[in-house]
mmCIF file of C-alpha atoms and ligand atoms in Angstrom:
data_model
loop_
_atom_site.group_PDB
_atom_site.id
_atom_site.type_symbol
_atom_site.label_atom_id
_atom_site.label_comp_id
_atom_site.label_asym_id
_atom_site.label_seq_id
_atom_site.Cartn_x
_atom_site.Cartn_y
_atom_site.Cartn_z
ATOM 1 C CA MET A 1 -0.517 -15.310 -14.555
ATOM 2 C CA GLU A 2 -3.626 -17.081 -13.364
ATOM 3 C CA ILE A 3 -6.461 -14.683 -12.433
ATOM 4 C CA LEU A 4 -9.158 -16.121 -10.173
ATOM 5 C CA HIS A 5 -12.720 -14.887 -9.839
ATOM 6 C CA ASP A 6 -15.640 -15.516 -7.454
ATOM 7 C CA ASN A 7 -16.752 -18.792 -9.033
ATOM 8 C CA ALA A 8 -13.316 -20.390 -8.469
ATOM 9 C CA VAL A 9 -13.338 -19.836 -4.710
ATOM 10 C CA ASP A 10 -15.281 -21.523 -1.895
ATOM 11 C CA GLN A 11 -15.692 -19.254 1.112
ATOM 12 C CA SER A 12 -17.236 -21.981 3.291
ATOM 13 C CA VAL A 13 -13.736 -22.899 4.559
ATOM 14 C CA LEU A 14 -14.126 -19.837 6.819
ATOM 15 C CA ASN A 15 -17.335 -21.172 8.393
ATOM 16 C CA GLY A 16 -16.955 -21.422 12.158
ATOM 17 C CA LYS A 17 -13.605 -19.590 12.029
ATOM 18 C CA THR A 18 -12.797 -16.336 13.793
ATOM 19 C CA ILE A 19 -10.597 -13.755 12.051
ATOM 20 C CA ALA A 20 -8.824 -11.217 14.257
ATOM 21 C CA VAL A 21 -7.999 -8.084 12.292
ATOM 22 C CA ILE A 22 -5.045 -6.504 14.113
ATOM 23 C CA GLY A 23 -5.042 -2.745 13.541
ATOM 24 C CA TYR A 24 -8.004 -0.660 12.425
ATOM 25 C CA GLY A 25 -6.502 1.945 10.099
ATOM 26 C CA ALA A 26 -6.995 2.393 6.364
ATOM 27 C CA GLN A 27 -6.754 -1.300 5.455
ATOM 28 C CA GLY A 28 -7.946 -2.747 8.783
ATOM 29 C CA ARG A 29 -11.272 -0.960 8.746
ATOM 30 C CA ALA A 30 -12.029 -1.637 5.067
ATOM 31 C CA GLN A 31 -11.070 -5.307 5.124
ATOM 32 C CA ALA A 32 -12.827 -5.979 8.447
ATOM 33 C CA LEU A 33 -16.091 -4.362 7.315
ATOM 34 C CA ASN A 34 -16.058 -6.191 3.975
ATOM 35 C CA MET A 35 -15.415 -9.584 5.579
ATOM 36 C CA ARG A 36 -18.128 -9.009 8.199
ATOM 37 C CA ASP A 37 -20.635 -8.031 5.488
ATOM 38 C CA SER A 38 -19.758 -11.315 3.739
ATOM 39 C CA GLY A 39 -20.727 -13.288 6.849
ATOM 40 C CA VAL A 40 -17.297 -13.833 8.427
ATOM 41 C CA ASN A 41 -16.892 -13.708 12.209
ATOM 42 C CA VAL A 42 -14.462 -10.780 12.616
ATOM 43 C CA ILE A 43 -13.028 -9.407 15.866
ATOM 44 C CA ILE A 44 -10.596 -6.492 16.214
ATOM 45 C CA GLY A 45 -7.318 -6.420 18.150
ATOM 46 C CA ILE A 46 -6.012 -2.898 18.742
ATOM 47 C CA ARG A 47 -4.385 -0.668 21.358
ATOM 48 C CA PRO A 48 -6.514 1.981 23.124
ATOM 49 C CA GLY A 49 -6.967 5.170 21.081
ATOM 50 C CA LYS A 50 -8.623 6.514 17.952
ATOM 51 C CA SER A 51 -8.718 3.223 16.068
ATOM 52 C CA PHE A 52 -10.086 1.382 19.099
ATOM 53 C CA ASP A 53 -12.934 3.901 19.339
ATOM 54 C CA SER A 54 -13.631 3.748 15.622
ATOM 55 C CA ALA A 55 -13.879 -0.080 15.622
ATOM 56 C CA THR A 56 -16.178 0.058 18.652
ATOM 57 C CA GLU A 57 -18.395 2.611 16.902
ATOM 58 C CA ASP A 58 -18.594 0.316 13.875
ATOM 59 C CA GLY A 59 -20.046 -2.351 16.171
ATOM 60 C CA PHE A 60 -17.142 -4.807 16.361
ATOM 61 C CA GLU A 61 -16.033 -6.830 19.344
ATOM 62 C CA VAL A 62 -12.822 -4.955 20.156
ATOM 63 C CA MET A 63 -10.024 -6.034 22.495
ATOM 64 C CA ASP A 64 -6.267 -5.785 23.007
ATOM 65 C CA VAL A 65 -4.041 -7.472 20.433
ATOM 66 C CA ALA A 66 -3.020 -10.437 22.615
ATOM 67 C CA SER A 67 -6.621 -11.324 23.525
ATOM 68 C CA ALA A 68 -7.731 -11.124 19.892
ATOM 69 C CA ALA A 69 -4.788 -13.278 18.770
ATOM 70 C CA ALA A 70 -5.632 -15.840 21.458
ATOM 71 C CA LYS A 71 -9.282 -16.015 20.383
ATOM 72 C CA ALA A 72 -8.759 -16.158 16.631
ATOM 73 C CA ASP A 73 -8.097 -18.931 14.130
ATOM 74 C CA ILE A 74 -6.745 -16.417 11.623
ATOM 75 C CA ILE A 75 -4.631 -13.465 12.802
ATOM 76 C CA HIS A 76 -4.592 -10.800 10.081
ATOM 77 C CA MET A 77 -1.922 -8.166 10.820
ATOM 78 C CA LEU A 78 -2.815 -4.741 9.421
ATOM 79 C CA LEU A 79 -0.458 -2.521 11.395
ATOM 80 C CA PRO A 80 2.168 -0.138 9.985
ATOM 81 C CA ASP A 81 4.932 -2.416 8.663
ATOM 82 C CA GLU A 82 7.596 -0.933 10.955
ATOM 83 C CA THR A 83 5.578 -1.980 14.053
ATOM 84 C CA HIS A 84 4.819 -5.603 13.063
ATOM 85 C CA GLN A 85 7.888 -7.187 14.635
ATOM 86 C CA GLU A 86 7.465 -5.638 18.075
ATOM 87 C CA VAL A 87 3.715 -6.290 18.260
ATOM 88 C CA TYR A 88 4.286 -9.846 17.009
ATOM 89 C CA GLU A 89 6.960 -10.592 19.642
ATOM 90 C CA LYS A 90 5.054 -9.045 22.547
ATOM 91 C CA GLU A 91 1.433 -9.912 21.836
ATOM 92 C CA ILE A 92 1.003 -12.438 19.053
ATOM 93 C CA LYS A 93 3.789 -15.018 19.187
ATOM 94 C CA ALA A 94 2.642 -16.666 22.448
ATOM 95 C CA ASN A 95 -0.905 -16.937 21.064
ATOM 96 C CA LEU A 96 0.069 -18.412 17.710
ATOM 97 C CA LYS A 97 -0.739 -22.070 18.336
ATOM 98 C CA PRO A 98 -0.251 -24.792 15.698
ATOM 99 C CA GLY A 99 -3.182 -24.938 13.277
ATOM 100 C CA LYS A 100 -3.665 -21.180 13.229
ATOM 101 C CA THR A 101 -3.065 -18.865 10.273
ATOM 102 C CA LEU A 102 -0.937 -15.725 10.392
ATOM 103 C CA SER A 103 -1.845 -13.268 7.665
ATOM 104 C CA CYS A 104 -0.840 -9.842 6.307
ATOM 105 C CA SER A 105 -1.469 -7.488 3.377
ATOM 106 C CA HIS A 106 2.179 -6.751 2.590
ATOM 107 C CA GLY A 107 4.898 -9.399 2.897
ATOM 108 C CA PHE A 108 7.617 -7.009 4.142
ATOM 109 C CA ASN A 109 8.202 -8.497 7.615
ATOM 110 C CA PHE A 110 8.054 -12.135 6.507
ATOM 111 C CA VAL A 111 10.179 -11.699 3.394
ATOM 112 C CA PHE A 112 12.950 -9.776 5.171
ATOM 113 C CA GLY A 113 12.918 -12.069 8.213
ATOM 114 C CA PHE A 114 11.686 -9.628 10.861
ATOM 115 C CA ILE A 115 9.003 -12.171 11.725
ATOM 116 C CA ALA A 116 9.878 -15.873 11.681
ATOM 117 C CA PRO A 117 6.647 -17.768 12.392
ATOM 118 C CA PRO A 118 6.882 -21.210 14.023
ATOM 119 C CA GLU A 119 6.314 -24.439 12.104
ATOM 120 C CA GLY A 120 2.754 -25.693 12.273
ATOM 121 C CA VAL A 121 1.062 -22.409 11.333
ATOM 122 C CA ASP A 122 0.001 -21.236 7.892
ATOM 123 C CA VAL A 123 1.450 -17.909 6.747
ATOM 124 C CA VAL A 124 -0.467 -16.079 4.026
ATOM 125 C CA MET A 125 -0.955 -12.697 2.389
ATOM 126 C CA VAL A 126 -4.047 -11.069 0.923
ATOM 127 C CA ALA A 127 -3.201 -7.683 -0.559
ATOM 128 C CA PRO A 128 -5.907 -5.475 -2.065
ATOM 129 C CA LYS A 129 -4.548 -3.393 -4.934
ATOM 130 C CA GLY A 130 -5.934 -0.120 -3.662
ATOM 131 C CA PRO A 131 -6.056 2.158 -0.632
ATOM 132 C CA GLY A 132 -8.476 1.207 2.159
ATOM 133 C CA THR A 133 -11.077 3.805 1.271
ATOM 134 C CA GLU A 134 -11.271 2.377 -2.264
ATOM 135 C CA VAL A 135 -11.414 -1.233 -0.979
ATOM 136 C CA ARG A 136 -14.511 -0.340 1.025
ATOM 137 C CA LYS A 137 -16.156 2.028 -1.467
ATOM 138 C CA VAL A 138 -15.984 -0.398 -4.392
ATOM 139 C CA PHE A 139 -17.260 -3.276 -2.207
ATOM 140 C CA VAL A 140 -20.277 -1.236 -1.085
ATOM 141 C CA GLN A 141 -20.977 -0.512 -4.771
ATOM 142 C CA GLY A 142 -21.236 -4.279 -5.277
ATOM 143 C CA PHE A 143 -17.837 -4.913 -6.859
ATOM 144 C CA GLY A 144 -14.284 -5.241 -5.548
ATOM 145 C CA VAL A 145 -10.757 -3.988 -6.194
ATOM 146 C CA PRO A 146 -8.398 -6.638 -7.600
ATOM 147 C CA GLY A 147 -5.860 -8.206 -5.259
ATOM 148 C CA LEU A 148 -2.836 -10.418 -4.810
ATOM 149 C CA VAL A 149 -2.689 -13.578 -2.716
ATOM 150 C CA ALA A 150 0.335 -15.553 -1.565
ATOM 151 C CA VAL A 151 1.226 -18.434 0.708
ATOM 152 C CA LYS A 152 4.574 -18.337 2.511
ATOM 153 C CA GLN A 153 4.083 -21.415 4.708
ATOM 154 C CA ASP A 154 1.492 -24.138 4.161
ATOM 155 C CA ALA A 155 1.506 -26.267 7.310
ATOM 156 C CA SER A 156 -2.111 -27.395 7.010
ATOM 157 C CA GLY A 157 -2.051 -28.076 3.280
ATOM 158 C CA LYS A 158 -5.088 -25.752 3.080
ATOM 159 C CA ALA A 159 -3.440 -22.336 3.213
ATOM 160 C CA TRP A 160 -4.429 -21.486 -0.384
ATOM 161 C CA ASP A 161 -8.090 -22.296 0.361
ATOM 162 C CA THR A 162 -7.955 -20.009 3.410
ATOM 163 C CA VAL A 163 -6.315 -17.053 1.698
ATOM 164 C CA LEU A 164 -8.538 -17.257 -1.371
ATOM 165 C CA ALA A 165 -11.619 -17.364 0.851
ATOM 166 C CA MET A 166 -10.372 -14.269 2.669
ATOM 167 C CA ALA A 167 -9.883 -12.528 -0.674
ATOM 168 C CA LYS A 168 -13.403 -13.513 -1.745
ATOM 169 C CA THR A 169 -15.051 -12.208 1.420
ATOM 170 C CA GLU A 170 -13.178 -8.909 0.996
ATOM 171 C CA GLY A 171 -14.659 -8.615 -2.504
ATOM 172 C CA LEU A 172 -11.319 -9.020 -4.272
ATOM 173 C CA THR A 173 -12.305 -12.041 -6.414
ATOM 174 C CA ARG A 174 -15.083 -9.895 -7.918
ATOM 175 C CA GLY A 175 -12.320 -7.771 -9.410
ATOM 176 C CA GLY A 176 -9.918 -10.674 -9.884
ATOM 177 C CA VAL A 177 -7.154 -12.129 -7.757
ATOM 178 C CA LEU A 178 -3.620 -13.063 -8.863
ATOM 179 C CA LYS A 179 -1.599 -15.776 -7.153
ATOM 180 C CA CYS A 180 1.999 -14.730 -6.499
ATOM 181 C CA THR A 181 4.772 -15.200 -3.950
ATOM 182 C CA MET A 182 5.234 -12.868 -0.975
ATOM 183 C CA GLU A 183 8.687 -12.034 -2.368
ATOM 184 C CA GLN A 184 7.228 -10.885 -5.711
ATOM 185 C CA GLU A 185 4.589 -8.725 -4.004
ATOM 186 C CA THR A 186 7.044 -7.192 -1.541
ATOM 187 C CA TYR A 187 9.869 -6.439 -3.982
ATOM 188 C CA GLU A 188 7.556 -5.116 -6.703
ATOM 189 C CA ASP A 189 5.549 -2.986 -4.283
ATOM 190 C CA LEU A 190 8.667 -1.373 -2.794
ATOM 191 C CA PHE A 191 10.242 -0.897 -6.227
ATOM 192 C CA GLY A 192 7.164 0.763 -7.706
ATOM 193 C CA GLU A 193 6.553 3.135 -4.826
ATOM 194 C CA GLN A 194 10.140 4.295 -4.464
ATOM 195 C CA ASN A 195 11.169 4.494 -8.139
ATOM 196 C CA VAL A 196 8.057 5.565 -9.999
ATOM 197 C CA LEU A 197 4.948 6.371 -7.971
ATOM 198 C CA CYS A 198 6.234 8.294 -4.954
ATOM 199 C CA GLY A 199 9.978 8.543 -5.276
ATOM 200 C CA GLY A 200 10.627 9.301 -8.944
ATOM 201 C CA LEU A 201 7.423 11.212 -9.614
ATOM 202 C CA VAL A 202 7.855 13.631 -6.710
ATOM 203 C CA ASP A 203 11.423 14.438 -7.672
ATOM 204 C CA LEU A 204 10.471 14.846 -11.327
ATOM 205 C CA MET A 205 7.736 17.333 -10.403
ATOM 206 C CA LYS A 206 10.043 19.236 -8.046
ATOM 207 C CA TYR A 207 12.802 19.553 -10.656
ATOM 208 C CA GLY A 208 10.290 20.797 -13.218
ATOM 209 C CA PHE A 209 8.871 23.353 -10.782
ATOM 210 C CA GLU A 210 12.323 24.549 -9.679
ATOM 211 C CA THR A 211 13.590 24.871 -13.252
ATOM 212 C CA LEU A 212 10.742 27.219 -14.220
ATOM 213 C CA VAL A 213 10.892 29.246 -10.981
ATOM 214 C CA GLU A 214 14.690 29.636 -11.170
ATOM 215 C CA ALA A 215 14.241 30.922 -14.742
ATOM 216 C CA GLY A 216 11.985 33.674 -13.386
ATOM 217 C CA TYR A 217 8.539 32.237 -14.170
ATOM 218 C CA PRO A 218 5.739 32.722 -11.611
ATOM 219 C CA PRO A 219 5.614 29.822 -9.121
ATOM 220 C CA GLU A 220 1.830 29.589 -9.435
ATOM 221 C CA MET A 221 2.091 28.903 -13.160
ATOM 222 C CA ALA A 222 4.993 26.500 -12.618
ATOM 223 C CA TYR A 223 2.868 24.610 -10.122
ATOM 224 C CA PHE A 224 -0.017 24.252 -12.563
ATOM 225 C CA GLU A 225 2.240 22.963 -15.322
ATOM 226 C CA CYS A 226 4.510 20.628 -13.375
ATOM 227 C CA VAL A 227 2.414 19.350 -10.472
ATOM 228 C CA HIS A 228 -1.289 20.063 -10.645
ATOM 229 C CA GLU A 229 -1.827 18.801 -14.195
ATOM 230 C CA THR A 230 -0.189 15.417 -13.549
ATOM 231 C CA LYS A 231 -3.621 14.296 -12.358
ATOM 232 C CA LEU A 232 -5.241 14.980 -15.740
ATOM 233 C CA ILE A 233 -2.516 12.998 -17.490
ATOM 234 C CA VAL A 234 -2.535 10.072 -15.067
ATOM 235 C CA ASP A 235 -6.338 9.847 -15.217
ATOM 236 C CA LEU A 236 -6.147 9.467 -19.005
ATOM 237 C CA ILE A 237 -3.467 6.762 -18.764
ATOM 238 C CA TYR A 238 -5.538 4.968 -16.106
ATOM 239 C CA GLU A 239 -8.570 5.031 -18.407
ATOM 240 C CA GLY A 240 -6.987 3.961 -21.657
ATOM 241 C CA GLY A 241 -3.226 3.652 -21.520
ATOM 242 C CA ILE A 242 -0.492 5.920 -22.843
ATOM 243 C CA GLN A 243 -1.909 5.956 -26.391
ATOM 244 C CA LYS A 244 -5.268 7.200 -25.127
ATOM 245 C CA MET A 245 -3.462 10.006 -23.306
ATOM 246 C CA ASN A 246 -1.510 10.814 -26.465
ATOM 247 C CA ALA A 247 -4.726 10.880 -28.499
ATOM 248 C CA VAL A 248 -6.234 13.483 -26.169
ATOM 249 C CA ILE A 249 -3.261 15.837 -25.731
ATOM 250 C CA SER A 250 -2.202 18.084 -28.628
ATOM 251 C CA ASN A 251 0.077 16.838 -31.404
ATOM 252 C CA THR A 252 2.590 19.387 -30.173
ATOM 253 C CA ALA A 253 2.572 17.841 -26.689
ATOM 254 C CA GLU A 254 2.862 14.352 -28.148
ATOM 255 C CA TRP A 255 5.811 15.357 -30.357
ATOM 256 C CA GLY A 256 7.496 16.948 -27.319
ATOM 257 C CA GLU A 257 6.995 13.733 -25.391
ATOM 258 C CA TYR A 258 8.772 11.667 -28.046
ATOM 259 C CA VAL A 259 11.722 14.002 -28.583
ATOM 260 C CA ASN A 260 12.292 15.372 -25.085
ATOM 261 C CA GLY A 261 11.167 12.569 -22.729
ATOM 262 C CA PRO A 262 14.167 10.335 -23.510
ATOM 263 C CA ARG A 263 16.483 13.344 -23.111
ATOM 264 C CA ILE A 264 15.265 13.867 -19.519
ATOM 265 C CA ILE A 265 14.805 10.253 -18.424
ATOM 266 C CA THR A 266 18.028 8.833 -19.843
ATOM 267 C CA PRO A 267 19.272 5.222 -19.731
ATOM 268 C CA ASP A 268 21.352 5.991 -16.626
ATOM 269 C CA VAL A 269 18.044 6.452 -14.763
ATOM 270 C CA LYS A 270 17.253 2.841 -15.614
ATOM 271 C CA ALA A 271 20.703 1.771 -14.433
ATOM 272 C CA ARG A 272 20.022 3.402 -11.057
ATOM 273 C CA MET A 273 16.605 1.746 -10.917
ATOM 274 C CA LYS A 274 18.400 -1.591 -11.291
ATOM 275 C CA GLU A 275 20.639 -0.651 -8.349
ATOM 276 C CA SER A 276 17.542 0.262 -6.344
ATOM 277 C CA LEU A 277 15.949 -3.102 -7.169
ATOM 278 C CA ALA A 278 19.115 -4.876 -6.026
ATOM 279 C CA ASP A 279 19.025 -2.970 -2.700
ATOM 280 C CA ILE A 280 15.397 -3.987 -2.233
ATOM 281 C CA GLU A 281 16.004 -7.661 -3.068
ATOM 282 C CA SER A 282 19.085 -7.919 -0.847
ATOM 283 C CA GLY A 283 17.187 -6.509 2.152
ATOM 284 C CA LYS A 284 19.474 -3.443 2.366
ATOM 285 C CA PHE A 285 16.600 -0.980 1.971
ATOM 286 C CA ALA A 286 14.471 -2.830 4.547
ATOM 287 C CA ARG A 287 17.268 -3.016 7.137
ATOM 288 C CA GLU A 288 18.018 0.693 6.793
ATOM 289 C CA TRP A 289 14.347 1.711 7.045
ATOM 290 C CA ILE A 290 13.654 -0.457 10.100
ATOM 291 C CA ALA A 291 16.816 0.864 11.810
ATOM 292 C CA GLU A 292 15.603 4.408 11.114
ATOM 293 C CA ALA A 293 12.103 3.638 12.448
ATOM 294 C CA ARG A 294 13.487 1.991 15.628
ATOM 295 C CA ASN A 295 15.616 5.049 16.217
ATOM 296 C CA GLY A 296 12.490 7.250 16.348
ATOM 297 C CA ALA A 297 12.616 8.113 12.614
ATOM 298 C CA PRO A 298 14.646 11.371 12.967
ATOM 299 C CA THR A 299 15.566 11.561 9.277
ATOM 300 C CA LEU A 300 12.002 10.828 8.164
ATOM 301 C CA LYS A 301 10.762 13.667 10.392
ATOM 302 C CA ARG A 302 13.428 16.077 9.115
ATOM 303 C CA LYS A 303 12.555 15.243 5.481
ATOM 304 C CA ARG A 304 8.878 15.916 6.189
ATOM 305 C CA GLU A 305 9.754 19.329 7.627
ATOM 306 C CA GLU A 306 12.037 20.213 4.708
ATOM 307 C CA LEU A 307 9.324 19.284 2.219
ATOM 308 C CA GLY A 308 6.751 21.378 4.096
ATOM 309 C CA ALA A 309 9.038 24.401 3.785
ATOM 310 C CA HIS A 310 9.715 23.867 0.040
ATOM 311 C CA GLU A 311 8.198 26.482 -2.258
ATOM 312 C CA VAL A 312 6.419 23.785 -4.266
ATOM 313 C CA GLU A 313 4.263 22.858 -1.245
ATOM 314 C CA ILE A 314 3.614 26.442 -0.192
ATOM 315 C CA THR A 315 2.547 27.330 -3.734
ATOM 316 C CA GLY A 316 0.421 24.175 -3.896
ATOM 317 C CA ALA A 317 -1.588 25.159 -0.823
ATOM 318 C CA LYS A 318 -2.307 28.527 -2.451
ATOM 319 C CA ILE A 319 -3.367 26.937 -5.737
ATOM 320 C CA ARG A 320 -5.633 24.375 -4.074
ATOM 321 C CA SER A 321 -7.408 27.118 -2.136
ATOM 322 C CA LEU A 322 -8.471 28.603 -5.502
ATOM 323 C CA PHE A 323 -10.487 25.454 -6.177
ATOM 324 C CA GLU A 324 -12.290 25.498 -2.838
ATOM 325 C CA THR A 325 -15.930 26.435 -3.047
ATOM 326 C CA LYS A 326 -16.408 29.377 -0.758
HETATM 327 P P1 NDP B 1 -2.622 2.638 8.960
HETATM 328 O O1 NDP B 1 -1.505 3.498 9.409
HETATM 329 O O2 NDP B 1 -3.774 3.255 8.254
HETATM 330 O O3 NDP B 1 -3.237 1.869 10.234
HETATM 331 C C1 NDP B 1 -2.441 1.289 11.183
HETATM 332 C C2 NDP B 1 -3.283 0.754 12.328
HETATM 333 O O4 NDP B 1 -2.395 0.123 13.269
HETATM 334 C C3 NDP B 1 -4.032 1.813 13.106
HETATM 335 O O5 NDP B 1 -5.271 1.275 13.510
HETATM 336 C C4 NDP B 1 -3.133 2.067 14.318
HETATM 337 O O6 NDP B 1 -3.880 2.426 15.459
HETATM 338 C C5 NDP B 1 -2.590 0.684 14.552
HETATM 339 N N1 NDP B 1 -1.310 0.669 15.276
HETATM 340 C C6 NDP B 1 -0.211 1.401 15.002
HETATM 341 N N2 NDP B 1 0.796 1.080 15.831
HETATM 342 C C7 NDP B 1 0.291 0.115 16.664
HETATM 343 C C8 NDP B 1 0.839 -0.599 17.740
HETATM 344 N N3 NDP B 1 2.112 -0.395 18.118
HETATM 345 N N4 NDP B 1 0.046 -1.514 18.382
HETATM 346 C C9 NDP B 1 -1.229 -1.711 17.989
HETATM 347 N N5 NDP B 1 -1.805 -1.042 16.945
HETATM 348 C C10 NDP B 1 -1.044 -0.146 16.316
HETATM 349 O O7 NDP B 1 -1.968 1.459 8.096
HETATM 350 P P2 NDP B 1 -2.505 0.816 6.720
HETATM 351 O O8 NDP B 1 -3.878 0.303 6.945
HETATM 352 O O9 NDP B 1 -2.234 1.722 5.593
HETATM 353 O O10 NDP B 1 -1.486 -0.416 6.542
HETATM 354 C C11 NDP B 1 -1.662 -1.637 7.216
HETATM 355 C C12 NDP B 1 -0.998 -2.744 6.412
HETATM 356 O O11 NDP B 1 -1.633 -2.843 5.137
HETATM 357 C C13 NDP B 1 0.485 -2.537 6.148
HETATM 358 O O12 NDP B 1 1.116 -3.793 6.209
HETATM 359 C C14 NDP B 1 0.504 -2.010 4.720
HETATM 360 O O13 NDP B 1 1.716 -2.261 4.053
HETATM 361 C C15 NDP B 1 -0.629 -2.821 4.117
HETATM 362 N N6 NDP B 1 -1.220 -2.261 2.879
HETATM 363 C C16 NDP B 1 -1.515 -0.947 2.806
HETATM 364 C C17 NDP B 1 -2.076 -0.441 1.638
HETATM 365 C C18 NDP B 1 -2.415 1.004 1.546
HETATM 366 O O14 NDP B 1 -2.800 1.432 0.459
HETATM 367 N N7 NDP B 1 -2.336 1.801 2.614
HETATM 368 C C19 NDP B 1 -2.366 -1.277 0.471
HETATM 369 C C20 NDP B 1 -2.078 -2.663 0.692
HETATM 370 C C21 NDP B 1 -1.500 -3.099 1.849
HETATM 371 P P3 NDP B 1 -3.812 3.882 16.178
HETATM 372 O O15 NDP B 1 -5.012 4.636 15.717
HETATM 373 O O16 NDP B 1 -3.874 3.551 17.618
HETATM 374 O O17 NDP B 1 -2.504 4.526 15.771
HETATM 375 MG MG1 MG B 2 1.860 -0.608 -3.632
#
């Protein structure tokens, strides 16, 4: 894949343009501050509340979503994905005149057809590969997290110039930016988070914890072994890959990894991952999640409560308190 850096991108295409950042949460705040520090004219569109106050405190021109969309050349939607469609229909659509750019940081709503932008507008994505706090912190340090950019609709013939300039002013080309399609970003992002990073990992840790506790071992020790120490392992892999991690752990641990890992994560796990990928690509997962969200998310709320009552979380709170400086 082609990786682009600062020198390959001209940010002057944003001169004289106004970018409305819609939403001022984790990503909205970080991306808006970075772009403003890079000289871009940024305004914020947001409903009244905590985010509105926070954007005002940070010195932005803040207004309701419809007014910001009307004023802007580039409308950058950084709302929770399950709210995009409604906000788009009610407040953005009527203000999306030909020649404007509609932008996002996750292609979900465009890829699955919840938003169908009119002809005559550019539709782009600039997705930092990191949480908002990191996007801002690394930028302030003088560097940038890497990112992905995509163009879904290129009405002007200049959509790539626009999205790359946005990535540059957010600091992402300092780290390096990869060109992809919105479909690739959306499917891969959903697959990774629900099979490995969030789903997958959480269930692996819970099974490990439960196995030890059900065998009569103290929950506090089970928590250390199966949950708490994942951070040490992941940090090593982040730094230097799996071999670096293996070089640091004991030979006994490494031997156990080779002989027991494949006994736990068997090829049928991979077969189910392939089913999960098919559900993501077909839109089945997206339709079910949006239906749940529109219904007030009752199952999501019940799952949160069940997790809060699980012994692994209660033990975790106790363990973390041991690390607090009194
Ligand atoms: P957050 O939940 O942190 O922020 C959401 C923002 O939207 C808040 O300012 C919230 O304001 C506002 N908001 C919520 N509902 C509405 C509404 N109905 N009308 C107007 N404003 C509303 O979200 P993130 O920043 O995490 O995510 C934003 C986008 O960035 C998503 O598309 C996500 O997929 C993408 N993304 C996220 C990454 C991450 O690591 N988190 C990484 C890359 C992309 P209020 O305070 O009023 O609730
Ligand atoms: Mg992701």
